XYZ file of C-alpha atoms in Angstrom:
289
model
C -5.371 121.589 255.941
C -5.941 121.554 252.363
C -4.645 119.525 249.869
C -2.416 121.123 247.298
C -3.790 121.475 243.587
C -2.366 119.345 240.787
C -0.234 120.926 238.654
C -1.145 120.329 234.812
C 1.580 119.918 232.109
C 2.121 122.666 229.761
C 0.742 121.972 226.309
C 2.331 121.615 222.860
C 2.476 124.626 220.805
C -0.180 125.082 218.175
C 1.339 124.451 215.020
C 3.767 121.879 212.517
C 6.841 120.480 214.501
C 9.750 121.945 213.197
C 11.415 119.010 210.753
C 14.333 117.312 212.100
C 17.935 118.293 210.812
C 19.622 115.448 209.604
C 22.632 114.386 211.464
C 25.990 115.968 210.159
C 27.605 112.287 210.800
C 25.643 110.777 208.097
C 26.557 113.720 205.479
C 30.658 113.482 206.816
C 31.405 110.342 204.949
C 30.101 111.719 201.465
C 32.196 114.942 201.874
C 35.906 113.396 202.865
C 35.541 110.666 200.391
C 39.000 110.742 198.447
C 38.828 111.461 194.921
C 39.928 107.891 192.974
C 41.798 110.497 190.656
C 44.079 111.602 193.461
C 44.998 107.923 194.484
C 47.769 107.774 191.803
C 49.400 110.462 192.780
C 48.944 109.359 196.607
C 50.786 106.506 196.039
C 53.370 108.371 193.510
C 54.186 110.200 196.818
C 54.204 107.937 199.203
C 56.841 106.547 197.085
C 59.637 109.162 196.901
C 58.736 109.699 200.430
C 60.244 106.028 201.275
C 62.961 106.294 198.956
C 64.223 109.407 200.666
C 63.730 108.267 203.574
C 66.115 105.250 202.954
C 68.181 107.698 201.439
C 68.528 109.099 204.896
C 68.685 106.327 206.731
C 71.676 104.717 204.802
C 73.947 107.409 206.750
C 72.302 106.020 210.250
C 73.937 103.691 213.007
C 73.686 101.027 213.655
C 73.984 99.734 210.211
C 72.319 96.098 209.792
C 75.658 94.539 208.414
C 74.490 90.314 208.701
C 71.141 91.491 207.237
C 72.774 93.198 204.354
C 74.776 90.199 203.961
C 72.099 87.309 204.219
C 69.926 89.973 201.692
C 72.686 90.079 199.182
C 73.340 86.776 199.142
C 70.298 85.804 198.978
C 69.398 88.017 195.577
C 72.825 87.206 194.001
C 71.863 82.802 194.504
C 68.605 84.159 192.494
C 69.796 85.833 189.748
C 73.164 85.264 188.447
C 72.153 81.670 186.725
C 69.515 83.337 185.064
C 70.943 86.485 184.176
C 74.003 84.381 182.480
C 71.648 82.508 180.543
C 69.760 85.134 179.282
C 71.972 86.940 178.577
C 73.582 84.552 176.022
C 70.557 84.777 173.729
C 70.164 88.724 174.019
C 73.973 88.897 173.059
C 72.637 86.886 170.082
C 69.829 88.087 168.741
C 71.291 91.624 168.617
C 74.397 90.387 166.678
C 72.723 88.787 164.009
C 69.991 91.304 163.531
C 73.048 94.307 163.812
C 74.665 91.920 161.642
C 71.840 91.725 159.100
C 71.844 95.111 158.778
C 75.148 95.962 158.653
C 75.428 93.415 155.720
C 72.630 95.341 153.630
C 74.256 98.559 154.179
C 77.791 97.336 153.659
C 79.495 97.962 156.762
C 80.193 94.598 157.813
C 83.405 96.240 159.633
C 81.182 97.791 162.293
C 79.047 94.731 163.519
C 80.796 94.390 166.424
C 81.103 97.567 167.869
C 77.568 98.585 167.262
C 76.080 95.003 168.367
C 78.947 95.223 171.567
C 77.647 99.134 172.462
C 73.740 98.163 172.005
C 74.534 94.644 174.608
C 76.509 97.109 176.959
C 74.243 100.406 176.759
C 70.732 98.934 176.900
C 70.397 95.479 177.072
C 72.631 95.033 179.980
C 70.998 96.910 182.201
C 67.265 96.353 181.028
C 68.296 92.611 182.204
C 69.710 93.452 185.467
C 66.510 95.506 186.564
C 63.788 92.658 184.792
C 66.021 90.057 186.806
C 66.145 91.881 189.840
C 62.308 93.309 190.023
C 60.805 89.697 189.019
C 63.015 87.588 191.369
C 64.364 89.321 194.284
C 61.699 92.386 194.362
C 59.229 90.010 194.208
C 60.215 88.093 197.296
C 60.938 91.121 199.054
C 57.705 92.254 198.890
C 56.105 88.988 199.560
C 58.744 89.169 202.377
C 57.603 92.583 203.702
C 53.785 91.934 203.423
C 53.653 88.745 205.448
C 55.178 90.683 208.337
C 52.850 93.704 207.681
C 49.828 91.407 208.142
C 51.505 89.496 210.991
C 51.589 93.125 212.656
C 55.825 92.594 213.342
C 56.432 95.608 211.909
C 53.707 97.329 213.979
C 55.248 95.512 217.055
C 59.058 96.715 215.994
C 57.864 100.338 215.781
C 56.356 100.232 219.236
C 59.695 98.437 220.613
C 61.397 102.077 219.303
C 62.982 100.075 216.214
C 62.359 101.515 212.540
C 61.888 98.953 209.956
C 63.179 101.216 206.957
C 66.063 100.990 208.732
C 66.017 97.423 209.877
C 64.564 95.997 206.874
C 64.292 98.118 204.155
C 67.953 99.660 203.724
C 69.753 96.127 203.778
C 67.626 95.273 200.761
C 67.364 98.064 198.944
C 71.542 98.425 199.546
C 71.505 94.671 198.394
C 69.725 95.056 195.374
C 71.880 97.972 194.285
C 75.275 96.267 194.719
C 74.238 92.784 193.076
C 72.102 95.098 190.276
C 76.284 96.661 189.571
C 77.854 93.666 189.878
C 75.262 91.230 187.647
C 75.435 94.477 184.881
C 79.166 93.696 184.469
C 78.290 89.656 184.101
C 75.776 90.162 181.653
C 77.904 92.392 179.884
C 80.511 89.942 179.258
C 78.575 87.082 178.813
C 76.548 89.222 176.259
C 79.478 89.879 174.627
C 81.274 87.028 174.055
C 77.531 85.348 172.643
C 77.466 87.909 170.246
C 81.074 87.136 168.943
C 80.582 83.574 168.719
C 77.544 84.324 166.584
C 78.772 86.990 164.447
C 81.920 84.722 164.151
C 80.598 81.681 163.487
C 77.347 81.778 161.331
C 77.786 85.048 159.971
C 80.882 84.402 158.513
C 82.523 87.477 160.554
C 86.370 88.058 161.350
C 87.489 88.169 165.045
C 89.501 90.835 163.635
C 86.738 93.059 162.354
C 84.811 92.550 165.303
C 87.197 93.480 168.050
C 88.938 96.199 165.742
C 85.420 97.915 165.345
C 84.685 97.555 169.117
C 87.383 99.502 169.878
C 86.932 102.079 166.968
C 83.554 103.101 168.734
C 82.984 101.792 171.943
C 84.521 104.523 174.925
C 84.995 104.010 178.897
C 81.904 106.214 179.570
C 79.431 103.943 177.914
C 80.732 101.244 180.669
C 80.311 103.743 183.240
C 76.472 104.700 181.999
C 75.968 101.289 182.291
C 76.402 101.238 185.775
C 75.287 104.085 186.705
C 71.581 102.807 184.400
C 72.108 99.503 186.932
C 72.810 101.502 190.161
C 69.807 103.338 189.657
C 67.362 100.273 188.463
C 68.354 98.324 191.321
C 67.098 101.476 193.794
C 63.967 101.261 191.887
C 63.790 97.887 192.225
C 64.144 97.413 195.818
C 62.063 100.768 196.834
C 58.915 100.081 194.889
C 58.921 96.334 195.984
C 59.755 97.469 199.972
C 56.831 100.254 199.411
C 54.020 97.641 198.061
C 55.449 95.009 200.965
C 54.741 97.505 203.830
C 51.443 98.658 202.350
C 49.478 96.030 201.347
C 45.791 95.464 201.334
C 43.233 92.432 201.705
C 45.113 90.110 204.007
C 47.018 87.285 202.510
C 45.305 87.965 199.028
C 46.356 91.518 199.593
C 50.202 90.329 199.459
C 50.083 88.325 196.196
C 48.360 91.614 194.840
C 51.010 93.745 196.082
C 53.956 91.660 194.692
C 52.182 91.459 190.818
C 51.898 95.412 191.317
C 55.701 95.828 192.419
C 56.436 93.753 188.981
C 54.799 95.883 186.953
C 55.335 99.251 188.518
C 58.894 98.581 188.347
C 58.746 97.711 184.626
C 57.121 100.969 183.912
C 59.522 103.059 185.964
C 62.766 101.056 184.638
C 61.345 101.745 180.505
C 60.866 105.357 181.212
C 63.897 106.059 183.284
C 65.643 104.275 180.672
C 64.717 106.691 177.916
C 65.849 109.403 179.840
C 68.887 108.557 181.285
C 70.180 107.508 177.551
C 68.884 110.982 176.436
C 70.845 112.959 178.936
C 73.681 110.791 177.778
C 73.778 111.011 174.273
C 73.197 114.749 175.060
C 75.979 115.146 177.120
C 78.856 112.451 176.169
C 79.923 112.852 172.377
C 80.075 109.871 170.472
C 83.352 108.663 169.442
C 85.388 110.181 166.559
C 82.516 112.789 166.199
């Protein structure tokens, strides 16, 4: 019997080693790195994306009836103290400055109606949606985040339960109604501090002032005004629901999100605004003309 020979192992090939390709993994990262310039309009999406789909889900049964209740209540104990106060000095100021002017021109007759359309037009509504973004949309979306990072709302959507439809509509509805019915409390209240003022230290008429008031002022500049309030109370509730469901950072992450939901709303409320009083004036002749 002999023994079987060894086999030997086959030897490298004569040459450099071919260099070593450099793992596609490490090179993935760098290529799907979203553009910081795209991130505005990201969110800008994301945005109308909730408010129509709130929209929709207005329409939807079951409808959260004791949430919409508790949320109204809740935003109208918030703000109707302060919107009566301030409105008071912003009822005011724009008498005596329309007054002011109105003197140096010599139309003292039409103080009231043009300081009365400026409180109803603008200034009502501007109020309702500062009132309603800094005090209730804030606590929504404080509201909103602490679930978020609590993970209920993660736990509701795997129990089969939406929370724009839980949550988010009763608010948002809320927010609208209280935004219509504060506009016609400020309005008033704005009013009747711009009376007493033009009365009183500017040496006005009651007279004049309610004469002129009704010599310019028409029923669709009331109806603009709601329609501005309607529309800044949507805002208000749908940008502070959107930065409450999507916040980042934790707890820090929530206080973040509610300064943001101030501000955004502040900028969307200006321009909307500006063009909602352009389409008006536009469309609506003024009176007499």
């Amino acid at each position: 019997m002999t023994a079987p020979m060894p086999v030997r192992p086959p030897e490298p090939p004569e040459g450099p080693a071919p260099a070593a390709r450099p793992p596609v993994e490490s090179q993935a990262p760098e290529q799907r790195r979203p553009s910081r310039l795209l991130a505005p309009l990201r969110e800008t999406g994301k945005l109308f994306a909730l408010g129509i789909a709130v929209a929709r889900a207005i329409f939807r049964r079951p409808f959260q009836l004791r949430e919409f209740i508790e949320q109204f209540w809740f935003v109208a104990s918030v703000t109707i103290l302060p919107a009566a106060l301030v409105s008071i000095p912003f009822g005011a100021v724009i008498a005596l400055q329309v007054g002011s002017l109105t003197q140096q021109l010599g139309a003292q007759s039409f103080t009231g109606g043009a300081s009365v359309l400026a409180v109803i037009q603008q200034a009502s509504p501007i109020i309702v949606a500062l009132l309603i973004s800094g005090a209730a949309g804030s606590a929504i979306c404080a509201d909103l985040g602490s679930r978020k990072i609590r993970e209920e709302l993660d736990a509701m959507e795997v129990m089969g339960v939406s929370p724009i439809q839980r949550l988010v509509v009763p608010r948002v509805l809320a927010t609208m109604l209280v935004a219509v019915l504060l506009n016609g409390l400020i309005s008033v209240v704005g009013t009747l501090g711009g009376y007493f003022f033009n009365v009183i230290m500017q040496d006005g008429t009651p007279g004049a002032y309610l004469a002129s008031f009704s010599a310019l002022a028409q029923l669709p500049d009331l109806y603009v005004s709601e329609l501005k309030a309607l529309i800044f109370g949507f805002i208000a509730g749908i940008v502070a629901a959107h930065r409450g469901l999507n916040p980042r950072g934790g707890p820090k992450g929530v206080g973040d999100a509610v300064n943001q939901s101030v501000v955004i709303t502040f900028m969307l409320l200006f321009f909307v605004n500006m063009v909602l009083t352009a389409i008006y004036l536009q469309i609506v002749p003024a009176k007499g003309g």
